Amino acid sequence: MSRIDGRTPEQLRPITIERGWSKHAEGSVLVAFGDTKVLCTASLTEGVPRWRKGSGEGWVTAEYAMLPRATNTRGDRESVKGRIGGRTHEISRLIGRSLRAVIDYKALGENTIVLDCDVLQADGGTRTAAITGSYVALADAVGWALDKKLIRPGRQPLTGTVSAVSVGIVGGVPMLDLCYEEDVKADTDMNVVCTGDGRFVEVQGTAEAEPFAREELNALLDLAVAGCTELAAAQRAALETTLER
Amino acid sequence: MSRIDGRTPEQLRPITIERGWSKHAEGSVLVAFGDTKVLCTASLTEGVPRWRKGSGEGWVTAEYAMLPRATNTRGDRESVKGRIGGRTHEISRLIGRSLRAVIDYKALGENTIVLDCDVLQADGGTRTAAITGSYVALADAVGWALDKKLIRPGRQPLTGTVSAVSVGIVGGVPMLDLCYEEDVKADTDMNVVCTGDGRFVEVQGTAEAEPFAREELNALLDLAVAGCTELAAAQRAALETTLER
Amino acid sequence: MSRIDGRTPEQLRPITIERGWSKHAEGSVLVAFGDTKVLCTASLTEGVPRWRKGSGEGWVTAEYAMLPRATNTRGDRESVKGRIGGRTHEISRLIGRSLRAVIDYKALGENTIVLDCDVLQADGGTRTAAITGSYVALADAVGWALDKKLIRPGRQPLTGTVSAVSVGIVGGVPMLDLCYEEDVKADTDMNVVCTGDGRFVEVQGTAEAEPFAREELNALLDLAVAGCTELAAAQRAALETTLER
Amino acid sequence: MSRIDGRTPEQLRPITIERGWSKHAEGSVLVAFGDTKVLCTASLTEGVPRWRKGSGEGWVTAEYAMLPRATNTRGDRESVKGRIGGRTHEISRLIGRSLRAVIDYKALGENTIVLDCDVLQADGGTRTAAITGSYVALADAVGWALDKKLIRPGRQPLTGTVSAVSVGIVGGVPMLDLCYEEDVKADTDMNVVCTGDGRFVEVQGTAEAEPFAREELNALLDLAVAGCTELAAAQRAALETTLER
Amino acid sequence: MSRIDGRTPEQLRPITIERGWSKHAEGSVLVAFGDTKVLCTASLTEGVPRWRKGSGEGWVTAEYAMLPRATNTRGDRESVKGRIGGRTHEISRLIGRSLRAVIDYKALGENTIVLDCDVLQADGGTRTAAITGSYVALADAVGWALDKKLIRPGRQPLTGTVSAVSVGIVGGVPMLDLCYEEDVKADTDMNVVCTGDGRFVEVQGTAEAEPFAREELNALLDLAVAGCTELAAAQRAALETTLER
Amino acid sequence: MSRIDGRTPEQLRPITIERGWSKHAEGSVLVAFGDTKVLCTASLTEGVPRWRKGSGEGWVTAEYAMLPRATNTRGDRESVKGRIGGRTHEISRLIGRSLRAVIDYKALGENTIVLDCDVLQADGGTRTAAITGSYVALADAVGWALDKKLIRPGRQPLTGTVSAVSVGIVGGVPMLDLCYEEDVKADTDMNVVCTGDGRFVEVQGTAEAEPFAREELNALLDLAVAGCTELAAAQRAALETTLER
């Protein structure tokens, strides 16, 4: 059974993770899952939001957006519309929760890291690419802060790694890492966020057409866990090279 | 192992479904999951949004909101703030998708049903109560439209039933239908939407503290499916009585 | 001369005042004027708005809103529209002024009470029901604060009672407490807010069709004062029972 | 008993009504009640809002605003704040209702008149000056449209005249047409809108400090009716001169 | 070659500068360039925006707006639309920059001056009239603050004078101070802001139809510099009279 | 006299123009002026805004935005703030006007082209890079539409070419194409938009510190015209290669 783009059902698209994309940000990654390209920057600033002041704990949050022509048809800018849509809100919250799952707030100290995930080109799986790329940008920002002694040495703020992938049932077949054309045809669509040790941070499955059965859910989870393992390896490989600043 | 309110881990809170709450709406239900009370109204109007005109198909959508003092501490009104928050957006979208999963748009014809879910009092599980109650309000609105011949007879727009429940791991124990106090302490929190025949419409699991393992996920899904079965029975019982208009 | 619902011109609709409706709020009342049902909650918090800090004086304010399907035809949510309409603003301000008329700010101390009046079902007279119900919720919140010693004992913050009723000229006949169907047909529509001792807090009369003469104004004021006297008695009766918290 | 500015309690401030102030508007008036100066323009366009199309009836509406430094302390612009405040909404609605009271929609035909009342300098009574000036601007716009045959001849769209004045109880004394300094000190504040034949269009009385008794209300109404009679005469005098366009 | 209104190409319209227009503002000017009338008020308050606190330096900013019927066709209010348009933003920023060019922040001390420029009637050149009038209002506000000893004596906060004029090429002829009808027909439109000593603060030239050549640009600049010199003289003349407060 | 980055005063930064950056847009260019990188996409759709329907003429407009971390310090998203700032508005309008200067609306037919200029990394001159890159994206979109026969053949919608560059006086020396560090120190800052034949489309000069004299203005214009000539050559070179789609 071959897919639109020639992949097997359990195959990821070509993944690239380009670190140090921006000269300004403390961490910055241009991540590609096939034709999906997301620029992830991590901005670290001293201080925390008001409700957290004096706690000795840091904060991590995320904002996701699409360039208007990232998609096949131009979408109106949310800045022009004057309000952020539900989908944007939902994905921003998902990215934030996913990365907070591997942060030790105490070790981070009263610093805030904002992850900005801007989709430059979309072809399905933008939120999972954003999470996968953001982890690497986050790691670089944390590394930078440790180097600059902005974070107390001796305790690593990152407690693990995190990556994400989409899975879905297309034409009755469970598949990994859907491109846009597959996504549109999927009966069930699931986004899974895993830590590097194979546990779950988020599982979000939606029946697009037909409700799905327990065994289908299981097949999708198997695919997703395998995919996240591969992505974790790609993240590790990217982080092993030396980043010049 | 007994819970805060004396329930066993696999026990729902007392569920009440009061139909015909409002004299104006085509369907209206005051649903209670313990102290969580949600007013669900279904408003049916002829016509569909512009992008669907001429398709012969209907549309179902939902809006969720909380009264400012539904919670222990008063929250600012979103109307006063001038924007809807991410959580509200997310839940409104979830409710809409859940109910659309049991709608045959062709059978509905070019009619729109809006489900308004207003939380009058909150004690955990407001979104799952809203879905469970909305299904009954939706069924009443559809019944009303069939009676009035606004929907062509001979083909039932409802293709099944849908209900929802929250599950979570609290103090290491998987539990069904968390109240607010349990929800705050949960390590993992999941909302599951099932059809009456035990298949999944939505599965949304989030690691609040620790990432969760596959076996924990499985235990939570078992609890949720059993809970939804009970809720489906409560919906059926409520719909069996005659509603005076 | 009998009315749409069989009342005499000078007769109120059945009035019910249900205290302690919400488990969270310091004061909460579900008030009904016939089919008009308004949930009034009083939220008391320590502290006052910035412009009043250090004055030793408290503050009372109100927000009014309608659930989207409180009316016969569904109205769009103001939170979704992103702005509050003129009618909502106007009524919120009226309720706030009305209740501030019976508050001794010094005795209240630097505490703020917000009255939220959410119309669950509308059938005319929602603002007058809201004022009448809010007074009882306010009294309960003040009582609660006195019990908790959040307000200095020895001086009662409530300097009187306040209630409100609508009056109007329908088909040439002055009538008390108009239901929606009467309100639509009224030539003149007036809302009157009185203290328990029969003085005026607000008089708002509007010629809907024909301008009105002085004698018509006088007849309406007579009806309104009598109506408010009855409502004050209903408030007193409701407050005489013991409220379990 | 002499007032701050030397007037007797029943005396208006100097009233000026300058027609034809703007070269663009169909009607335009710079009205002054003492130091209160309001620019009222009437813009007449063919067509009516969507909900009125095909009815054969016209529409009249109003918008009120203050220049930021119309008052003693600069206020933020509502355009900059991004939302219109409750007071602005309330006054705009009052002006619109007041002028619609003397309009025969059928005679106006499907035309819309918008009255813009911009307060250039404020010293109390801005809304009553706005109503009084707007009537004259409205009359000029109607006259212009009759001249241009945009309105069918033979039936006058204006069914009467309308003017407005504020009254209040200051230091125990009922007074007419309060200036700002008096307004701030008033116990009771009332705005009254009358037709030229002495009937009421709006009566809005508010107890600022103490609730007010029936006899006080009566005294204020007497003053207001007399004041509106004088204002109607000033309007008539202004309209008797020939307006060059 | 004579213009629409009989002027020669290098002639300004009649300019009037009426100081002390408002009784509330620290400086206020009604400036007219022909039929263009702009009310400019300068509001001086102690203190500066947060980002400037403790610097010992003051701040000057400006806001420009048009009354809805300042123009031939009524425009919607930006307050009602809930957002400020690009043109308004652009002009407000231009006015602010222009006046800051002649301010010595140190000499001003930690005071803020807001210039509000409200166009009462528009006939081309509203932004240049606003700058020219605002300078005089600013000078009056500074004079007032020096009198009141709110600004330390000995050092004049105004380092020069500033005025502005529009120029354009209409029907091939470079012209000064375009009225609306000329502006609409202009191929090139330029706004020039000069100091009293003939140097440039802003030069903003736009090709409305055809791109313009260097010699055209030079001709326009010559006209503009001459026009600003005349305007500076008019400002000086206005400021030489004694202002009663 | 050597600059911060070693350039001579009349030297541009390294310019790159990468066509076909996006797989979705009808035209797309990643333009770099040194470290300033702007993604310019041209989206062509059939139809024009309502006010232009039936005219037979097309429309071109532009939207400019910065990614939050395009700059050294993270800026808040305008979508999150709910409104577009003055600077964004101003630049979007400038880009739109600049490109409309080389469009023959009749030849374009009733088609709309939206240019989206998103700054991925900022180092001064973002608006001039955006205009220069947008021209190339626009040319590609027009070429695409001619290929697809969406535009009538025989008449080229592009009437010329357009490019832009910043100039300024830094430390008394007129310089071309300022980087951010120079821009901050500039006394005078000017943006100049030229057609390929050396005429002006826009000239926007601002005195940041001292007003500038006529000879300084002339020196800056000389530099700018020379810079635009070089940029026009770079555009031509980029467009000469074959673009694979």
mmCIF file with all atom_site columns, C-alpha atoms in Angstrom, chain C residues 155-205:
data_model
loop_
_atom_site.group_PDB
_atom_site.id
_atom_site.type_symbol
_atom_site.label_atom_id
_atom_site.label_alt_id
_atom_site.label_comp_id
_atom_site.label_asym_id
_atom_site.label_entity_id
_atom_site.label_seq_id
_atom_site.pdbx_PDB_ins_code
_atom_site.Cartn_x
_atom_site.Cartn_y
_atom_site.Cartn_z
_atom_site.occupancy
_atom_site.B_iso_or_equiv
_atom_site.pdbx_formal_charge
_atom_site.auth_seq_id
_atom_site.auth_comp_id
_atom_site.auth_asym_id
_atom_site.auth_atom_id
_atom_site.pdbx_PDB_model_num
ATOM 1  C CA . ARG C 1 155 ? -22.922 49.923 61.339 1.00 0.00 ? 155 ARG C CA 1
ATOM 2  C CA . GLN C 1 156 ? -25.201 48.385 58.725 1.00 0.00 ? 156 GLN C CA 1
ATOM 3  C CA . PRO C 1 157 ? -23.998 49.055 55.145 1.00 0.00 ? 157 PRO C CA 1
ATOM 4  C CA . LEU C 1 158 ? -27.553 48.803 53.836 1.00 0.00 ? 158 LEU C CA 1
ATOM 5  C CA . THR C 1 159 ? -29.432 52.048 54.449 1.00 0.00 ? 159 THR C CA 1
ATOM 6  C CA . GLY C 1 160 ? -32.719 50.843 53.015 1.00 0.00 ? 160 GLY C CA 1
ATOM 7  C CA . THR C 1 161 ? -34.285 48.486 50.528 1.00 0.00 ? 161 THR C CA 1
ATOM 8  C CA . VAL C 1 162 ? -34.809 48.934 46.828 1.00 0.00 ? 162 VAL C CA 1
ATOM 9  C CA . SER C 1 163 ? -37.090 47.325 44.247 1.00 0.00 ? 163 SER C CA 1
ATOM 10 C CA . ALA C 1 164 ? -38.222 48.139 40.716 1.00 0.00 ? 164 ALA C CA 1
ATOM 11 C CA . VAL C 1 165 ? -41.122 47.614 38.411 1.00 0.00 ? 165 VAL C CA 1
ATOM 12 C CA . SER C 1 166 ? -42.179 48.549 34.903 1.00 0.00 ? 166 SER C CA 1
ATOM 13 C CA . VAL C 1 167 ? -45.382 50.369 34.062 1.00 0.00 ? 167 VAL C CA 1
ATOM 14 C CA . GLY C 1 168 ? -46.836 51.396 30.744 1.00 0.00 ? 168 GLY C CA 1
ATOM 15 C CA . ILE C 1 169 ? -49.843 52.571 28.841 1.00 0.00 ? 169 ILE C CA 1
ATOM 16 C CA . VAL C 1 170 ? -51.230 49.772 26.703 1.00 0.00 ? 170 VAL C CA 1
ATOM 17 C CA . GLY C 1 171 ? -54.276 50.443 24.579 1.00 0.00 ? 171 GLY C CA 1
ATOM 18 C CA . GLY C 1 172 ? -54.858 53.608 26.570 1.00 0.00 ? 172 GLY C CA 1
ATOM 19 C CA . VAL C 1 173 ? -54.811 51.833 29.943 1.00 0.00 ? 173 VAL C CA 1
ATOM 20 C CA . PRO C 1 174 ? -52.002 52.328 32.483 1.00 0.00 ? 174 PRO C CA 1
ATOM 21 C CA . MET C 1 175 ? -50.751 48.903 33.574 1.00 0.00 ? 175 MET C CA 1
ATOM 22 C CA . LEU C 1 176 ? -48.299 47.470 36.075 1.00 0.00 ? 176 LEU C CA 1
ATOM 23 C CA . ASP C 1 177 ? -45.443 45.006 35.375 1.00 0.00 ? 177 ASP C CA 1
ATOM 24 C CA . LEU C 1 178 ? -45.749 44.519 31.615 1.00 0.00 ? 178 LEU C CA 1
ATOM 25 C CA . CYS C 1 179 ? -45.011 41.138 30.063 1.00 0.00 ? 179 CYS C CA 1
ATOM 26 C CA . TYR C 1 180 ? -43.186 41.097 26.734 1.00 0.00 ? 180 TYR C CA 1
ATOM 27 C CA . GLU C 1 181 ? -46.323 41.038 24.627 1.00 0.00 ? 181 GLU C CA 1
ATOM 28 C CA . GLU C 1 182 ? -47.717 44.082 26.443 1.00 0.00 ? 182 GLU C CA 1
ATOM 29 C CA . ASP C 1 183 ? -44.367 45.863 26.362 1.00 0.00 ? 183 ASP C CA 1
ATOM 30 C CA . VAL C 1 184 ? -44.243 45.635 22.580 1.00 0.00 ? 184 VAL C CA 1
ATOM 31 C CA . LYS C 1 185 ? -47.680 47.234 22.297 1.00 0.00 ? 185 LYS C CA 1
ATOM 32 C CA . ALA C 1 186 ? -47.157 49.959 24.902 1.00 0.00 ? 186 ALA C CA 1
ATOM 33 C CA . ASP C 1 187 ? -47.379 53.610 23.892 1.00 0.00 ? 187 ASP C CA 1
ATOM 34 C CA . THR C 1 188 ? -45.412 54.685 26.923 1.00 0.00 ? 188 THR C CA 1
ATOM 35 C CA . ASP C 1 189 ? -43.020 52.558 28.902 1.00 0.00 ? 189 ASP C CA 1
ATOM 36 C CA . MET C 1 190 ? -41.607 53.487 32.269 1.00 0.00 ? 190 MET C CA 1
ATOM 37 C CA . ASN C 1 191 ? -39.239 51.820 34.702 1.00 0.00 ? 191 ASN C CA 1
ATOM 38 C CA . VAL C 1 192 ? -39.435 53.012 38.283 1.00 0.00 ? 192 VAL C CA 1
ATOM 39 C CA . VAL C 1 193 ? -37.023 52.176 41.074 1.00 0.00 ? 193 VAL C CA 1
ATOM 40 C CA . CYS C 1 194 ? -38.236 52.914 44.617 1.00 0.00 ? 194 CYS C CA 1
ATOM 41 C CA . THR C 1 195 ? -36.881 52.573 48.087 1.00 0.00 ? 195 THR C CA 1
ATOM 42 C CA . GLY C 1 196 ? -38.909 50.644 50.638 1.00 0.00 ? 196 GLY C CA 1
ATOM 43 C CA . ASP C 1 197 ? -40.180 53.927 52.104 1.00 0.00 ? 197 ASP C CA 1
ATOM 44 C CA . GLY C 1 198 ? -41.784 54.924 48.796 1.00 0.00 ? 198 GLY C CA 1
ATOM 45 C CA . ARG C 1 199 ? -39.273 57.466 47.496 1.00 0.00 ? 199 ARG C CA 1
ATOM 46 C CA . PHE C 1 200 ? -37.788 57.418 44.003 1.00 0.00 ? 200 PHE C CA 1
ATOM 47 C CA . VAL C 1 201 ? -34.305 56.277 43.034 1.00 0.00 ? 201 VAL C CA 1
ATOM 48 C CA . GLU C 1 202 ? -34.870 56.280 39.274 1.00 0.00 ? 202 GLU C CA 1
ATOM 49 C CA . VAL C 1 203 ? -37.725 57.264 37.013 1.00 0.00 ? 203 VAL C CA 1
ATOM 50 C CA . GLN C 1 204 ? -37.213 56.481 33.345 1.00 0.00 ? 204 GLN C CA 1
ATOM 51 C CA . GLY C 1 205 ? -40.189 57.115 31.119 1.00 0.00 ? 205 GLY C CA 1
#
